[in-house]
Coordinates of C-alpha atoms in Angstrom, one line a residue:
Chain B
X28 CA -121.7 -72.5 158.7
X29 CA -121.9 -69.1 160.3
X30 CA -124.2 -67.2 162.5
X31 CA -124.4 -63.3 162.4
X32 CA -125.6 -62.1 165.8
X33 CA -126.2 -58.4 166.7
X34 CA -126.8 -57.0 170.4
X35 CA -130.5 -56.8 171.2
X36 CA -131.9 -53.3 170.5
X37 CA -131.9 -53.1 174.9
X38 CA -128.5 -53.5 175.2
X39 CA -127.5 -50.7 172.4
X40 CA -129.6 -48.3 174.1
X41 CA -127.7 -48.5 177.6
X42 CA -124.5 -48.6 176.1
X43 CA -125.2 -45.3 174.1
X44 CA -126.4 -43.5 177.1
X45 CA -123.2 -44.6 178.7
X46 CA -121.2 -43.5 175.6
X47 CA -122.5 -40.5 175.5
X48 CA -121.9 -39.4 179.0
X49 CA -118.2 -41.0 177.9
X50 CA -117.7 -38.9 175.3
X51 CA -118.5 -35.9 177.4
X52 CA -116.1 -36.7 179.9
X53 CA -113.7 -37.4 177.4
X54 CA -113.9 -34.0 175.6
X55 CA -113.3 -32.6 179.1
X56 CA -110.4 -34.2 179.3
X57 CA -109.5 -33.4 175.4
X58 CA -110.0 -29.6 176.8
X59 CA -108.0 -29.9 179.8
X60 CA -104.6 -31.5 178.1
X61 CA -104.9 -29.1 175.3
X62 CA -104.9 -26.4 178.1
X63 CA -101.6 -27.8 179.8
X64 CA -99.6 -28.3 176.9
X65 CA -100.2 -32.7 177.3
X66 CA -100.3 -35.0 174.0
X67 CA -102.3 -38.0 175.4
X68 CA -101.6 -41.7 174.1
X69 CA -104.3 -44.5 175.0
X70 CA -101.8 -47.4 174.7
X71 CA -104.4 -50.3 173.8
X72 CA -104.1 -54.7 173.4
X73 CA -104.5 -57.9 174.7
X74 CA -103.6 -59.3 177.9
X75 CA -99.7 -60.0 177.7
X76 CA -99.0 -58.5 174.5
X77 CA -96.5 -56.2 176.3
X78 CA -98.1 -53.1 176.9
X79 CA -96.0 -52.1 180.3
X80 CA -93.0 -53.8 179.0
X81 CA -93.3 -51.6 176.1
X82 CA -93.8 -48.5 178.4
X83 CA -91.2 -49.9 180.5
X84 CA -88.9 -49.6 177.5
X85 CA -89.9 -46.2 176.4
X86 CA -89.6 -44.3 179.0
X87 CA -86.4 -43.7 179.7
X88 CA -85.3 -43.4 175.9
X89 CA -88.5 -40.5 175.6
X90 CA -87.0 -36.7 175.2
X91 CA -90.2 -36.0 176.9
X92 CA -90.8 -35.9 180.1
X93 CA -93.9 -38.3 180.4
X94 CA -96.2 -40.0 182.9
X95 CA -98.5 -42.9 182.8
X96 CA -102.0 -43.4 184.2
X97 CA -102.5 -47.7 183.9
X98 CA -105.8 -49.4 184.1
X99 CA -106.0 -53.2 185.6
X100 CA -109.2 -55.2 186.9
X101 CA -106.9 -56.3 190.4
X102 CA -103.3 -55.7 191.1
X103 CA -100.9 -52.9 190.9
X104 CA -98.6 -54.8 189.2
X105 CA -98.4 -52.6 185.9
X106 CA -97.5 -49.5 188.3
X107 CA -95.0 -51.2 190.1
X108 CA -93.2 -51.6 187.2
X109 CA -93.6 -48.9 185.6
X110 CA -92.6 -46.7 189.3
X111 CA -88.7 -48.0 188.6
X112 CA -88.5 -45.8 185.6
X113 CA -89.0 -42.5 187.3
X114 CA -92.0 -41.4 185.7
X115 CA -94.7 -40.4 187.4
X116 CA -97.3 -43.4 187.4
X117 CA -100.8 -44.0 189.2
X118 CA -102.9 -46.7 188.9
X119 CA -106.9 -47.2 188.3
X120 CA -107.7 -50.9 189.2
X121 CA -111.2 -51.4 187.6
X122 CA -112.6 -53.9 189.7
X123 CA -114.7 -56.1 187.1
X124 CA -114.8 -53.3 184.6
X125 CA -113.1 -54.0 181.4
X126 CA -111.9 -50.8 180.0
X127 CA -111.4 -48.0 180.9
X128 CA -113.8 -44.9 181.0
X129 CA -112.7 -40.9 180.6
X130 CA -114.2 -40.2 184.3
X131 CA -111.7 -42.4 185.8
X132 CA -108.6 -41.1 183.5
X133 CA -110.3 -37.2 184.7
X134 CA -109.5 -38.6 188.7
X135 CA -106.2 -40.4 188.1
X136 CA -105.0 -37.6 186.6
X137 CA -106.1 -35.6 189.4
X138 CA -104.0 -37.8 191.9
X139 CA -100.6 -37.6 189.5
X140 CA -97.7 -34.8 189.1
X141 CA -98.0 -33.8 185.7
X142 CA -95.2 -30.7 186.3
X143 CA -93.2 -30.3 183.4
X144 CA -95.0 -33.7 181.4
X145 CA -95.1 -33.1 177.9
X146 CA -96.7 -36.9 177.3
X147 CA -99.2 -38.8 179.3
X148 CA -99.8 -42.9 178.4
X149 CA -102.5 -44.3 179.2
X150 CA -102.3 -48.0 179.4
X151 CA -105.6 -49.6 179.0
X152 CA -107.3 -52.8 180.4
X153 CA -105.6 -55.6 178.2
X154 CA -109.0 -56.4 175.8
X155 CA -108.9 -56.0 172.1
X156 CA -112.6 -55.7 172.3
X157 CA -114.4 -53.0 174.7
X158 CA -112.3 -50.4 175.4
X159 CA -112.1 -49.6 171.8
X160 CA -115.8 -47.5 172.4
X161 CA -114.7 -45.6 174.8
X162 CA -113.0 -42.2 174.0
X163 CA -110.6 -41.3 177.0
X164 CA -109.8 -37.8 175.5
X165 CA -106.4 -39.1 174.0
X166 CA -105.0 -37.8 171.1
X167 CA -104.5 -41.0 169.7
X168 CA -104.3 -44.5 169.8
X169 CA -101.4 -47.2 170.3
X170 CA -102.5 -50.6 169.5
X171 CA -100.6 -53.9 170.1
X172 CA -100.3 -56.6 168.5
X173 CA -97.3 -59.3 169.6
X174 CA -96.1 -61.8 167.4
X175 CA -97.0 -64.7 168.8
X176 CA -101.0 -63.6 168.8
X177 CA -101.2 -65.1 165.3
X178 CA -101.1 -63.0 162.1
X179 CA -105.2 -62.2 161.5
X180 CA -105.9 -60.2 164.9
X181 CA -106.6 -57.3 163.3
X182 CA -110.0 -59.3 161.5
X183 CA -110.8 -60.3 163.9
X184 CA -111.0 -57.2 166.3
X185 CA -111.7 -55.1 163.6
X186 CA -113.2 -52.0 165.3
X187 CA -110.1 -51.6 167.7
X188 CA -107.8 -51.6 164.6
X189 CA -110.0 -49.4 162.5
X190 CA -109.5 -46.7 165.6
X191 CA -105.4 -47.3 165.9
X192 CA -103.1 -44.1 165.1
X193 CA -100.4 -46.7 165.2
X194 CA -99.8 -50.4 165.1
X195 CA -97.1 -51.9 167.5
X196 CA -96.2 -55.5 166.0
X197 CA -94.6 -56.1 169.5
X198 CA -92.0 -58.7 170.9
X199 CA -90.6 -59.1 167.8
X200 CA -87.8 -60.8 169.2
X201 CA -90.0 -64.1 169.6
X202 CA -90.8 -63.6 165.5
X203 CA -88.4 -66.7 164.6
X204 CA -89.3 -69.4 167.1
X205 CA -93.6 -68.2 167.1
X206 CA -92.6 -69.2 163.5
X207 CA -94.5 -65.5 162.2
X208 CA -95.6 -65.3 159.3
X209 CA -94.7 -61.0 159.3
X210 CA -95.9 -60.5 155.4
X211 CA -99.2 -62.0 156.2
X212 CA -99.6 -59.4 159.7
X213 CA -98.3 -56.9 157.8
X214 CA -101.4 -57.5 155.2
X215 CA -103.9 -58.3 157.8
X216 CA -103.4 -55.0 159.3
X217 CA -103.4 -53.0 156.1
X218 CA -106.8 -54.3 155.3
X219 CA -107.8 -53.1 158.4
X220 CA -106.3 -50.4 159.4
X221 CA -105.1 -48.6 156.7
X222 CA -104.8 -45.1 158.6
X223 CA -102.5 -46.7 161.1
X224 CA -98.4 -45.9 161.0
X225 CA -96.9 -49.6 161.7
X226 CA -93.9 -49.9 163.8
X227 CA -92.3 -53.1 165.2
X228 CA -90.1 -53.2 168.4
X229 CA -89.2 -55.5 170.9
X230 CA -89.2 -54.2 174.3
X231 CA -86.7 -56.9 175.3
X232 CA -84.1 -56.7 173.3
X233 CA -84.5 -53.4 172.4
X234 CA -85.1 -53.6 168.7
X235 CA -87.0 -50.8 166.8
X236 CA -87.4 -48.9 170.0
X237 CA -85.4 -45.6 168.7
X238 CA -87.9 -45.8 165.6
X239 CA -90.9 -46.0 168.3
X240 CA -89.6 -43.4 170.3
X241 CA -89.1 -40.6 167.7
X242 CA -92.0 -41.5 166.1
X243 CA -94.0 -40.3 169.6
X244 CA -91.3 -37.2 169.8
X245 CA -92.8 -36.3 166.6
X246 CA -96.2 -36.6 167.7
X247 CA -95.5 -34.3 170.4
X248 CA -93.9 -31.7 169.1
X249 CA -96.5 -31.2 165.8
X250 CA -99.1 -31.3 168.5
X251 CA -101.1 -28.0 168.2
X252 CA -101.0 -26.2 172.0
X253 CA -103.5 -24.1 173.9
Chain I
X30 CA -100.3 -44.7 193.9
X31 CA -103.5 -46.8 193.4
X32 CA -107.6 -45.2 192.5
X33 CA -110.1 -48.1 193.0
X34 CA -113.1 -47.7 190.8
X35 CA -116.4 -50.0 191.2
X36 CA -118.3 -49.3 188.1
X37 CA -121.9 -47.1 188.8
X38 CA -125.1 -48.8 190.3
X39 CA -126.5 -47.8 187.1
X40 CA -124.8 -50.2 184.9
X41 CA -124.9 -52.6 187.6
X42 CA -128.3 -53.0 187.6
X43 CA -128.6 -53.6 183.5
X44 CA -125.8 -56.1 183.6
X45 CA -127.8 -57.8 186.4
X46 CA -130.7 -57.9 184.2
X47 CA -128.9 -59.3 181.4
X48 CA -127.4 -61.9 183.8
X49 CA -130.9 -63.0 184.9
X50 CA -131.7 -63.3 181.4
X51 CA -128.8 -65.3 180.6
X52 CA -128.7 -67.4 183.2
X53 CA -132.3 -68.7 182.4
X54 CA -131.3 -69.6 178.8
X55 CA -128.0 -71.0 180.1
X56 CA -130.7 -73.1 182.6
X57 CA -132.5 -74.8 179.4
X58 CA -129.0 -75.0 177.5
X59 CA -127.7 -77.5 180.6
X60 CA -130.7 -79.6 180.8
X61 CA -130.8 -80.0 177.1
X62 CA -127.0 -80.7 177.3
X63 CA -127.7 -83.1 180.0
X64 CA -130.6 -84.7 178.1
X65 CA -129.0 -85.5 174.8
X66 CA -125.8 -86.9 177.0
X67 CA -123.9 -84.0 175.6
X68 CA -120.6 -82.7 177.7
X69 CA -120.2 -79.1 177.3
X70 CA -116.6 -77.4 177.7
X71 CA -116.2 -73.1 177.4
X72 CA -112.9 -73.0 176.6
X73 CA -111.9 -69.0 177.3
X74 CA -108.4 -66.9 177.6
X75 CA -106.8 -63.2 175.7
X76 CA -107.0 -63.4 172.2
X77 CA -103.8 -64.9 170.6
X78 CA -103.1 -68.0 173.5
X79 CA -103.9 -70.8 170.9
X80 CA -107.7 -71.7 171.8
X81 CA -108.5 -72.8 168.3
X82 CA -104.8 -73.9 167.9
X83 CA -105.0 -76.5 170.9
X84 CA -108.5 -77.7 169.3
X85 CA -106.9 -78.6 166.1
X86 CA -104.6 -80.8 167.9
X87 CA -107.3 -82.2 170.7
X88 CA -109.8 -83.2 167.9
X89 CA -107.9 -85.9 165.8
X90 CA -106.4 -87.2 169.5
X91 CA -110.0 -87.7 170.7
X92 CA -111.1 -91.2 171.8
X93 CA -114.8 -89.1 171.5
X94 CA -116.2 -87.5 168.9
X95 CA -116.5 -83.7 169.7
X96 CA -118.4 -81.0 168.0
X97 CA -117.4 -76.9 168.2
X98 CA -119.6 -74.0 168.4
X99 CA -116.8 -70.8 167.9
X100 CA -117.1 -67.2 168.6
X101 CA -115.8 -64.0 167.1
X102 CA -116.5 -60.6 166.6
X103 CA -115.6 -60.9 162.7
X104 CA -114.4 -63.6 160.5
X105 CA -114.8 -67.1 160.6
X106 CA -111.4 -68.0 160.2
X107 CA -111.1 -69.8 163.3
X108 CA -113.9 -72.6 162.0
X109 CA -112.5 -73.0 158.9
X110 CA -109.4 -74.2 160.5
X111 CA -111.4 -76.3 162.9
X112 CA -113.1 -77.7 159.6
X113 CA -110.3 -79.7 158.6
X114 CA -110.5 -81.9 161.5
X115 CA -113.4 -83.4 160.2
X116 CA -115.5 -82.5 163.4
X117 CA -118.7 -80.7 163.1
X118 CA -118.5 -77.1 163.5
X119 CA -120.3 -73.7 163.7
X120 CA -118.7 -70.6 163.7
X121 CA -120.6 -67.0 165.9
X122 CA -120.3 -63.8 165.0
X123 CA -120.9 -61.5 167.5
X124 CA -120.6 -58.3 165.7
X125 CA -119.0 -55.5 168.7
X126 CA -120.2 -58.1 171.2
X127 CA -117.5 -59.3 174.0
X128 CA -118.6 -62.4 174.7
X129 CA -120.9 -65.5 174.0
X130 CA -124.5 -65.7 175.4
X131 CA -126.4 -68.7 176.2
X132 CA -129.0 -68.0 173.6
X133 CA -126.5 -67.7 170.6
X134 CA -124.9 -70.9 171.7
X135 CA -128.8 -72.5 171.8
X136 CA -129.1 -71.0 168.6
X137 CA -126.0 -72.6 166.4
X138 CA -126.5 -75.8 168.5
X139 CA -129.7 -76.0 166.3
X140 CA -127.6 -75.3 163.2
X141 CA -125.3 -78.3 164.2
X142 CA -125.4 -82.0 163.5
X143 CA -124.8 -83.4 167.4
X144 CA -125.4 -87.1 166.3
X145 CA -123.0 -89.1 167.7
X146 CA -121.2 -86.2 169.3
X147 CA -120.5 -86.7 173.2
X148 CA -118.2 -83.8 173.8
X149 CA -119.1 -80.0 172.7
X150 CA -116.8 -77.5 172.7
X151 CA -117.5 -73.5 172.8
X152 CA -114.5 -71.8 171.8
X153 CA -115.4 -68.2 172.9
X154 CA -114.7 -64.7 171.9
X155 CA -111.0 -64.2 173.1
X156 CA -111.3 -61.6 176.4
X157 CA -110.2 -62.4 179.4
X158 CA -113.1 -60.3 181.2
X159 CA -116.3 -60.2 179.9
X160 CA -117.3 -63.7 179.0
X161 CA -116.5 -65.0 182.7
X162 CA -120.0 -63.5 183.7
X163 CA -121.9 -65.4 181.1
X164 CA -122.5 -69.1 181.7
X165 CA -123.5 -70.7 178.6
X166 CA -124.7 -73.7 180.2
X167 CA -121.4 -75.4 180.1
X168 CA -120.2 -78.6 182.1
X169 CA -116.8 -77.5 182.4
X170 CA -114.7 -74.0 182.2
X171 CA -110.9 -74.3 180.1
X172 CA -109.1 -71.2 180.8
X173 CA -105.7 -71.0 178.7
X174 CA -102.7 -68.9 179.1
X175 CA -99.7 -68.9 177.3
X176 CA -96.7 -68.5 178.2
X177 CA -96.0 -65.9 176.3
X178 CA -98.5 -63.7 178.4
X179 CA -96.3 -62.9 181.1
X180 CA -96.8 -64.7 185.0
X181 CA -99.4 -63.0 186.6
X182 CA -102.8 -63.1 183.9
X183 CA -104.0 -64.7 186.9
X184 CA -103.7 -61.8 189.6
X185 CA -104.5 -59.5 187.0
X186 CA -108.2 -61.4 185.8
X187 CA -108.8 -63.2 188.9
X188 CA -113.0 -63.7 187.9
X189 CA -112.2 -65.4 185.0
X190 CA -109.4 -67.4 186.5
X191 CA -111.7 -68.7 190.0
X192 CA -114.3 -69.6 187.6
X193 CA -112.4 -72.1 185.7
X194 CA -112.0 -76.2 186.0
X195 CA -108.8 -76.0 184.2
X196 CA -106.4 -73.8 183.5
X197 CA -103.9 -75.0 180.4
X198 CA -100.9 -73.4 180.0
X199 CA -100.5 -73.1 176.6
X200 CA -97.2 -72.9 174.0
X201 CA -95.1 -74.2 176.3
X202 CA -92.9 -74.5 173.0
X203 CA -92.2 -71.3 173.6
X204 CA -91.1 -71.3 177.2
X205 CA -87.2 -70.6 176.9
X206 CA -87.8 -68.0 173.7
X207 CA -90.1 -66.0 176.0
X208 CA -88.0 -66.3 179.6
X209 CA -91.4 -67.8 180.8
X210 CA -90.9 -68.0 184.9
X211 CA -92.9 -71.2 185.3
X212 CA -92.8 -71.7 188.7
X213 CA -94.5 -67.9 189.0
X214 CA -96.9 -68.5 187.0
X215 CA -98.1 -72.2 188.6
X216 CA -97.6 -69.9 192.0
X217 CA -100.1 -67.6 190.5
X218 CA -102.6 -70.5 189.8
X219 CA -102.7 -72.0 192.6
X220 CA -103.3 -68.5 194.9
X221 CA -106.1 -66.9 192.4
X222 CA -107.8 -70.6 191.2
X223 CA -107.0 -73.3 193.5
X224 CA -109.6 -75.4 192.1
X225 CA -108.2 -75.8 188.6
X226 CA -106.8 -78.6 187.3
X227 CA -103.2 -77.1 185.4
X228 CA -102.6 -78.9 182.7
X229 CA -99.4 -77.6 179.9
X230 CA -99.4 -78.3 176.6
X231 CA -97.9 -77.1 173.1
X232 CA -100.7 -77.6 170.8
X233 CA -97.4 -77.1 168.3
X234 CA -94.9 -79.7 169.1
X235 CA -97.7 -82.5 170.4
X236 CA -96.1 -82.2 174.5
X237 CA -99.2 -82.4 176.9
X238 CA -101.5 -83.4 174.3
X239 CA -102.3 -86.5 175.3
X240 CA -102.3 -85.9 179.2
X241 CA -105.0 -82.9 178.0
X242 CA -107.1 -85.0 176.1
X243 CA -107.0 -88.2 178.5
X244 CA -108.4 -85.4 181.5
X245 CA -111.5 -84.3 179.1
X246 CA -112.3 -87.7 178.1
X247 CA -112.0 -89.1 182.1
X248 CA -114.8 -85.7 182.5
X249 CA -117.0 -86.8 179.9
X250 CA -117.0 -90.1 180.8
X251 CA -117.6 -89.9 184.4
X252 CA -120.2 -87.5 183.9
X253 CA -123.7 -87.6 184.8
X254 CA -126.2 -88.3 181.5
X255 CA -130.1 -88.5 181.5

């Protein structure tokens, strides 16, 4: 038995109003990397599906210079970790807001050294759900998805998925003992998300990580300037 | 280097309004809860830690019979599962929505056949954020987190995490694959939700099962009726 439930016409209305001042915001921002040369990643998942570890990973095999603007409700746990790798790194905590919006990315990004950055991440609040609305002026999107989430997150969370550049099928390394079932994943997120390149990498052990990495090198350097 | 950002008065003051709202139809939820002898658990964590996975295993364990009420954005994939069990169930589909409201959960508790049932679960919409400010009318709050999350979900959601009765740490199966740090992440329990109960359990290999389900049937037993 199943119950279809829409948002009440109220709520709709408020969120558009908010979206729209979002998406103004966020083609500010668009403007303002194209202007200094910066391809912009909104790194995007659940909680724990190894967003920073992932960052944590990349950034000292990047050819790019690249710096990373994180988004938590509490803590700066993200940018602690993220500070050993050398990249420049600031941190928005949220408070009880659960993604985050282009205003905030606009001030962060105020507050960083982007000198000589050719690639800015931003890592999102871990929710497959609402920051999907919410244009930050990236470029494109990273979305995560870890093996041991189960194989059908991408039907479930459809909207994030539909709006992914790229799948990460992350900590791949846990495949075997998650017991994963990779062909089904694989299927549930070209149903999905068709338009989305699919990488796979563990952060731990390093696996699939070169792949990542000059897949992203790509990016940047077919990225139109001015 | 760390921005704090409170979201705007403006979307304060519609969230409040909602909450009002909510809160009165969570009201009549708990008295009709209460009146039909009916325990109510909202069983909440990321998408991925095994909600509807550690209900498959607590429903055949069960000394009570127990009905679910499950939320998604899309699919109802997680009630067919729960359909095997033989328990009564009734699957929510949200749409974009982030979370469960006490009205949808009135609404498919009219859909359901609650004879005979003592215990009611609410699997919610799998965010760690958003549903903690939504009481549905609930007895009881289950918060999982699994240990493939990484230590600190706690810190990092601390509304959701002070808001719940228990906290289950979840695929514990998975422990040594993942490197999970247990004693950091009971550490960060105890400082962000001192009131839980913690209770571990891998819905996969049976450990903690029966501890889990002899704590919810101790609640539902001792609890007030009439």
């Amino acid at each position: 038995m199943a119950i279809e439930q829409a948002a009440g016409p109220r709520v709709i209305s408020v969120t558009k109003n908010l979206l729209v001042k979002n998406a103004e915001a966020a083609a500010r921002n668009r403007e303002a990397f194209r202007c200094r040369g910066l391809y912009v990643v909104n790194v995007l998942s659940s909680p724990g599906s190894g967003k920073t570890a992932l960052l944590q990973a990349t950034l000292p095999r990047l050819r790019v210079r690249a710096a990373v603007v994180v988004g938590d409700l509490a803590t700066d746990n993200d940018a602690r970790r993220l500070h050993g790798t050398g990249a420049p790194v600031v941190q928005i905590t949220t408070g009880n807001l659960c993604h985050l919006e282009a205003d905030m990315v606009q001030k962060a990004c105020a507050e960083i050294d982007l000198a000589g950055v050719g690639l800015l991440f931003i890592e999102n609040v871990g929710n497959l759900v609402c920051p999907a609305s919410y244009d930050l002026g990236e470029d494109f999107r990273v979305v995560l998805m870890a093996v041991t989430e189960g194989e059908d997150k991408p039907r479930k969370y459809p909207k994030m998925f539909k709006t992914a550049g790229a799948v990460v099928v992350s900590k791949t390394d846990l495949a075997a003992a998650a017991g994963f079932d990779r062909a089904a994943a694989l299927e549930s997120i070209r149903q999905i998300a068709p338009q989305a390149e699919v990488l796979e990498a563990s952060a731990r052990t390093g696996d699939g990580m070169a792949a990542w990495c000059t897949f992203l090198e790509a990016r940047v350097s077919s990225a139109p300037t001015g």
